[in-house]
Tab-separated table of C-alpha atoms in Angstrom:
chain	number	residue	atom	x	y	z
A	1	MET	CA	-0.067	0.084	-0.028
A	2	TYR	CA	2.899	2.386	1.072
A	3	ASN	CA	4.537	1.682	-2.228
A	4	LEU	CA	1.351	2.119	-4.373
A	5	THR	CA	0.211	5.421	-2.545
A	6	GLN	CA	3.705	7.006	-3.814
A	7	LEU	CA	2.162	6.934	-7.564
A	8	GLY	CA	-0.378	9.625	-6.229
A	9	ASP	CA	2.917	12.260	-6.256
A	10	ALA	CA	2.817	13.830	-9.375
A	11	LEU	CA	6.874	13.873	-9.622
A	12	ILE	CA	6.583	9.829	-9.676
A	13	ILE	CA	3.686	8.935	-11.781
A	14	LEU	CA	4.877	11.802	-14.392
A	15	SER	CA	8.478	10.485	-14.033
A	16	LEU	CA	7.104	7.051	-15.239
A	17	CYS	CA	5.676	8.861	-18.398
A	18	THR	CA	8.944	10.804	-19.519
A	19	ALA	CA	9.499	8.878	-22.649
A	20	LEU	CA	6.111	10.027	-23.943
A	21	ILE	CA	7.942	13.336	-24.501
A	22	ILE	CA	10.024	11.521	-27.156
A	23	TYR	CA	7.501	9.219	-28.938
A	24	ALA	CA	4.096	11.027	-28.128
A	25	PRO	CA	4.572	15.055	-27.129
A	26	LYS	CA	0.982	15.263	-27.760
A	27	ILE	CA	0.250	13.059	-24.738
A	28	TRP	CA	2.463	15.117	-22.653
A	29	GLU	CA	0.740	18.564	-24.206
A	30	CYS	CA	-2.678	17.241	-22.679
A	31	LEU	CA	-0.757	16.217	-19.440
A	32	ILE	CA	0.476	19.406	-18.802
A	33	TRP	CA	-2.996	21.237	-19.237
A	34	ALA	CA	-4.745	18.656	-17.102
A	35	SER	CA	-2.020	18.701	-14.458
A	36	LEU	CA	-2.745	22.650	-14.296
A	37	ILE	CA	-6.628	22.404	-14.257
A	38	SER	CA	-6.545	19.595	-11.701
A	39	ALA	CA	-4.270	22.160	-9.424
A	40	LEU	CA	-6.582	24.611	-9.603
A	41	LEU	CA	-9.538	22.625	-8.640
A	42	CYS	CA	-7.816	20.880	-5.670
A	43	SER	CA	-6.969	24.197	-3.463
A	44	PRO	CA	-10.443	25.516	-3.612
A	45	PHE	CA	-12.211	22.310	-2.485
A	46	LYS	CA	-9.786	21.702	0.412
A	47	TRP	CA	-10.346	25.144	1.562
A	48	LEU	CA	-14.073	24.940	1.261
A	49	PHE	CA	-14.853	21.719	2.952
A	50	LYS	CA	-11.755	21.619	5.537
A	51	ILE	CA	-12.817	18.340	6.487
A	52	PRO	CA	-10.257	16.776	9.001
A	53	ARG	CA	-8.309	13.515	8.365
A	54	PRO	CA	-8.853	10.474	9.850
A	55	ALA	CA	-6.237	10.503	12.341
A	56	ALA	CA	-7.402	13.917	13.289
A	57	ILE	CA	-10.891	12.842	14.444
A	58	LEU	CA	-10.216	8.595	14.784
A	59	GLU	CA	-8.718	6.531	17.629
A	60	LYS	CA	-5.636	5.335	16.334
A	61	ASP	CA	-6.441	2.010	17.234
A	62	SER	CA	-9.290	1.943	15.035
A	63	PHE	CA	-7.502	1.914	11.801
A	64	VAL	CA	-4.158	1.632	10.181
A	65	ILE	CA	-1.404	4.188	9.245
A	66	ILE	CA	1.460	3.514	7.409
A	67	GLY	CA	3.972	6.388	6.891
A	68	LYS	CA	3.355	9.923	7.642
A	69	VAL	CA	0.430	10.692	9.842
A	70	TYR	CA	-1.658	13.548	8.501
A	71	ILE	CA	-3.760	15.544	10.983
A	72	GLY	CA	-4.738	18.531	9.199
A	73	ASN	CA	-8.124	20.025	8.088
A	74	ASN	CA	-7.584	19.363	4.488
A	75	SER	CA	-8.774	15.595	3.756
A	76	LEU	CA	-11.415	16.578	1.040
A	77	PRO	CA	-10.560	15.958	-1.692
A	78	SER	CA	-7.527	13.390	-1.904
A	79	GLY	CA	-4.902	15.089	-3.943
A	80	HIS	CA	-3.278	11.757	-5.016
A	81	ALA	CA	-6.532	10.412	-6.242
A	82	ILE	CA	-6.850	13.733	-8.437
A	83	THR	CA	-3.049	13.253	-9.535
A	84	VAL	CA	-3.639	9.526	-10.685
A	85	PHE	CA	-6.842	9.837	-12.020
A	86	THR	CA	-5.896	12.854	-13.973
A	87	VAL	CA	-2.887	11.324	-15.494
A	88	LEU	CA	-4.631	7.850	-16.313
A	89	THR	CA	-7.500	9.796	-17.737
A	90	VAL	CA	-5.222	11.450	-20.450
A	91	LEU	CA	-3.256	8.010	-20.949
A	92	LEU	CA	-6.763	5.994	-21.371
A	93	TRP	CA	-8.191	8.323	-24.187
A	94	ALA	CA	-4.718	8.960	-25.676
A	95	LEU	CA	-3.960	5.489	-26.330
A	96	MET	CA	-7.520	3.927	-26.874
A	97	PRO	CA	-7.153	0.773	-28.859
A	98	LYS	CA	-9.660	0.847	-32.038
A	99	ASN	CA	-10.374	-3.133	-31.626
A	100	MET	CA	-13.517	-3.289	-29.273
A	101	THR	CA	-11.973	-6.263	-27.351
A	102	LYS	CA	-8.950	-4.458	-26.363
A	103	ARG	CA	-10.841	-1.340	-25.827
A	104	ILE	CA	-12.784	-3.018	-23.082
A	105	THR	CA	-9.745	-4.558	-21.534
A	106	TRP	CA	-7.705	-1.202	-21.648
A	107	ILE	CA	-10.659	0.744	-20.080
A	108	THR	CA	-10.857	-2.091	-17.299
A	109	LEU	CA	-7.304	-2.174	-16.766
A	110	ILE	CA	-7.126	1.814	-16.351
A	111	ILE	CA	-9.851	1.881	-14.131
A	112	GLY	CA	-8.525	-0.946	-11.926
A	113	MET	CA	-5.190	0.630	-11.940
A	114	GLY	CA	-6.402	4.150	-10.871
A	115	SER	CA	-9.131	2.830	-8.081
A	116	LEU	CA	-6.314	0.570	-6.741
A	117	PHE	CA	-3.637	3.288	-6.416
A	118	SER	CA	-6.442	5.943	-5.383
A	119	LEU	CA	-7.881	3.364	-2.829
A	120	SER	CA	-4.135	3.133	-1.133
A	121	ARG	CA	-4.787	6.378	0.488
A	122	VAL	CA	-7.303	4.795	2.610
A	123	GLY	CA	-5.214	1.904	3.052
A	124	VAL	CA	-2.445	3.951	4.408
A	125	GLY	CA	-4.749	6.046	6.642
A	126	ALA	CA	-4.401	9.022	5.157
A	127	HIS	CA	-7.996	9.819	3.557
A	128	HIS	CA	-11.388	9.052	3.825
A	129	LEU	CA	-13.232	6.773	1.331
A	130	LEU	CA	-15.282	9.821	0.182
A	131	ASP	CA	-11.974	11.880	-0.144
A	132	VAL	CA	-10.731	9.388	-2.774
A	133	LEU	CA	-14.146	9.163	-4.560
A	134	ILE	CA	-14.397	12.886	-5.128
A	135	GLY	CA	-10.588	13.173	-5.789
A	136	SER	CA	-11.216	10.407	-8.573
A	137	ILE	CA	-13.834	12.388	-10.190
A	138	ILE	CA	-12.246	15.727	-10.155
A	139	GLY	CA	-8.882	13.803	-11.674
A	140	TYR	CA	-11.143	12.555	-14.444
A	141	ILE	CA	-12.711	15.445	-15.164
A	142	SER	CA	-9.389	17.266	-15.037
A	143	GLY	CA	-8.241	14.673	-17.665
A	144	ILE	CA	-10.503	15.082	-19.811
A	145	SER	CA	-10.628	18.862	-19.801
A	146	GLY	CA	-6.749	19.040	-20.341
A	147	ILE	CA	-7.297	16.946	-23.738
A	148	LEU	CA	-10.183	19.425	-24.773
A	149	ILE	CA	-8.360	22.554	-24.068
A	150	ASN	CA	-5.249	21.455	-26.098
A	151	ARG	CA	-6.961	20.810	-29.017
A	152	ASN	CA	-8.501	24.358	-29.184
A	153	LEU	CA	-5.228	26.029	-27.599
A	154	PRO	CA	-1.981	24.124	-28.220
A	155	LEU	CA	0.210	26.130	-26.086
A	156	TRP	CA	2.810	23.484	-25.325
A	157	ALA	CA	3.623	22.407	-29.111
A	158	TRP	CA	7.088	23.348	-28.688
A	159	ILE	CA	7.636	20.334	-26.467
A	160	GLY	CA	8.177	17.743	-29.346
A	161	ASN	CA	10.794	20.378	-30.756
A	162	LYS	CA	14.574	18.897	-30.322
A	163	LYS	CA	15.809	22.171	-29.805
A	164	TYR	CA	14.137	22.488	-26.427
A	165	TYR	CA	15.723	19.328	-25.137
A	166	PRO	CA	18.322	21.174	-23.230
A	167	PHE	CA	15.376	22.029	-20.873
A	168	PHE	CA	14.263	18.665	-20.352
A	169	ILE	CA	17.573	17.075	-19.698
A	170	THR	CA	18.221	19.645	-17.066
A	171	LEU	CA	14.517	19.088	-15.475
A	172	PHE	CA	15.105	15.367	-15.420
A	173	ILE	CA	18.629	15.614	-13.893
A	174	ILE	CA	16.570	17.873	-11.265
A	175	CYS	CA	13.944	15.361	-10.779
A	176	SER	CA	16.536	12.613	-10.906
A	177	VAL	CA	18.073	14.250	-7.726
A	178	ILE	CA	14.929	14.726	-5.812
A	179	VAL	CA	13.923	11.232	-6.417
A	180	MET	CA	17.236	9.940	-5.057
A	181	ARG	CA	16.585	12.098	-1.767
A	182	LYS	CA	13.426	10.279	-1.552
A	183	ILE	CA	15.092	6.842	-1.667
A	184	TRP	CA	17.469	8.097	0.939
A	185	TYR	CA	14.907	8.658	3.124
A	186	ASP	CA	12.221	6.049	2.311
A	187	ASN	CA	13.828	3.146	0.286
A	188	LEU	CA	10.834	1.805	-1.895
A	189	PRO	CA	10.888	-0.176	-4.891
A	190	VAL	CA	8.699	2.408	-6.898
A	191	PHE	CA	11.210	5.277	-6.427
A	192	TYR	CA	13.838	3.083	-8.267
A	193	PHE	CA	11.412	2.704	-11.251
A	194	SER	CA	10.845	6.484	-11.255
A	195	LEU	CA	14.522	6.898	-11.196
A	196	ILE	CA	15.090	4.443	-14.119
A	197	SER	CA	12.514	5.970	-16.256
A	198	LEU	CA	14.286	9.541	-15.660
A	199	PHE	CA	17.766	8.062	-16.466
A	200	ILE	CA	16.566	6.093	-19.616
A	201	THR	CA	14.587	9.172	-20.934
A	202	THR	CA	17.483	11.776	-20.119
A	203	TYR	CA	19.837	9.282	-22.152
A	204	ILE	CA	17.580	9.116	-24.903
A	205	ILE	CA	16.897	12.680	-25.189
A	206	THR	CA	20.664	13.558	-24.724
A	207	ARG	CA	21.573	11.038	-27.478
A	208	ASN	CA	18.933	12.445	-30.223
A	209	TYR	CA	20.137	16.183	-29.099
A	210	VAL	CA	23.594	15.166	-29.882
A	211	LYS	CA	22.724	13.669	-33.210
A	212	LYS	CA	20.690	16.560	-34.170
């Protein structure tokens, strides 16, 4: 559960998608819009409802807490659930197969992964179930909105241009340092997958830029 819940961290889940900048930059254009929208939607909800975290109102012996103990009044919605469904919704529609059987399998897989990653927030004692459900809905809306906005306002079309690769090389190096810091404090396998993805993408981008 503690590994799965880390995928709600934008740095971790987006690091796993870095190769798409090279092979499918359009997806990243949508991801940026969707991420911005999700960030704008999350904060007002937390400020408006001010729902206390489980650890703030429940007896510690009545539920399981794994990792950091959250006791603030910012439980609704779950930011991790928003992040997970924002990213997975973009991937869901961007990589949707044409074959009906494969399409059903793909939809089931994405919804299953999103539900598992999001419900891990309940499993580690950081959120209530309602927080996760609302967060998942907001994430889905953010993902769809990101796709639709990018169709009409392709502001990030420069992402696929190789002359901007030095920017991404620098960014990925910084992200790698942050992930290594996470590994130093929490030696979790999911962080290694994220770090490997960053290393591989940085290598490919650097190689392509040098060839250019």
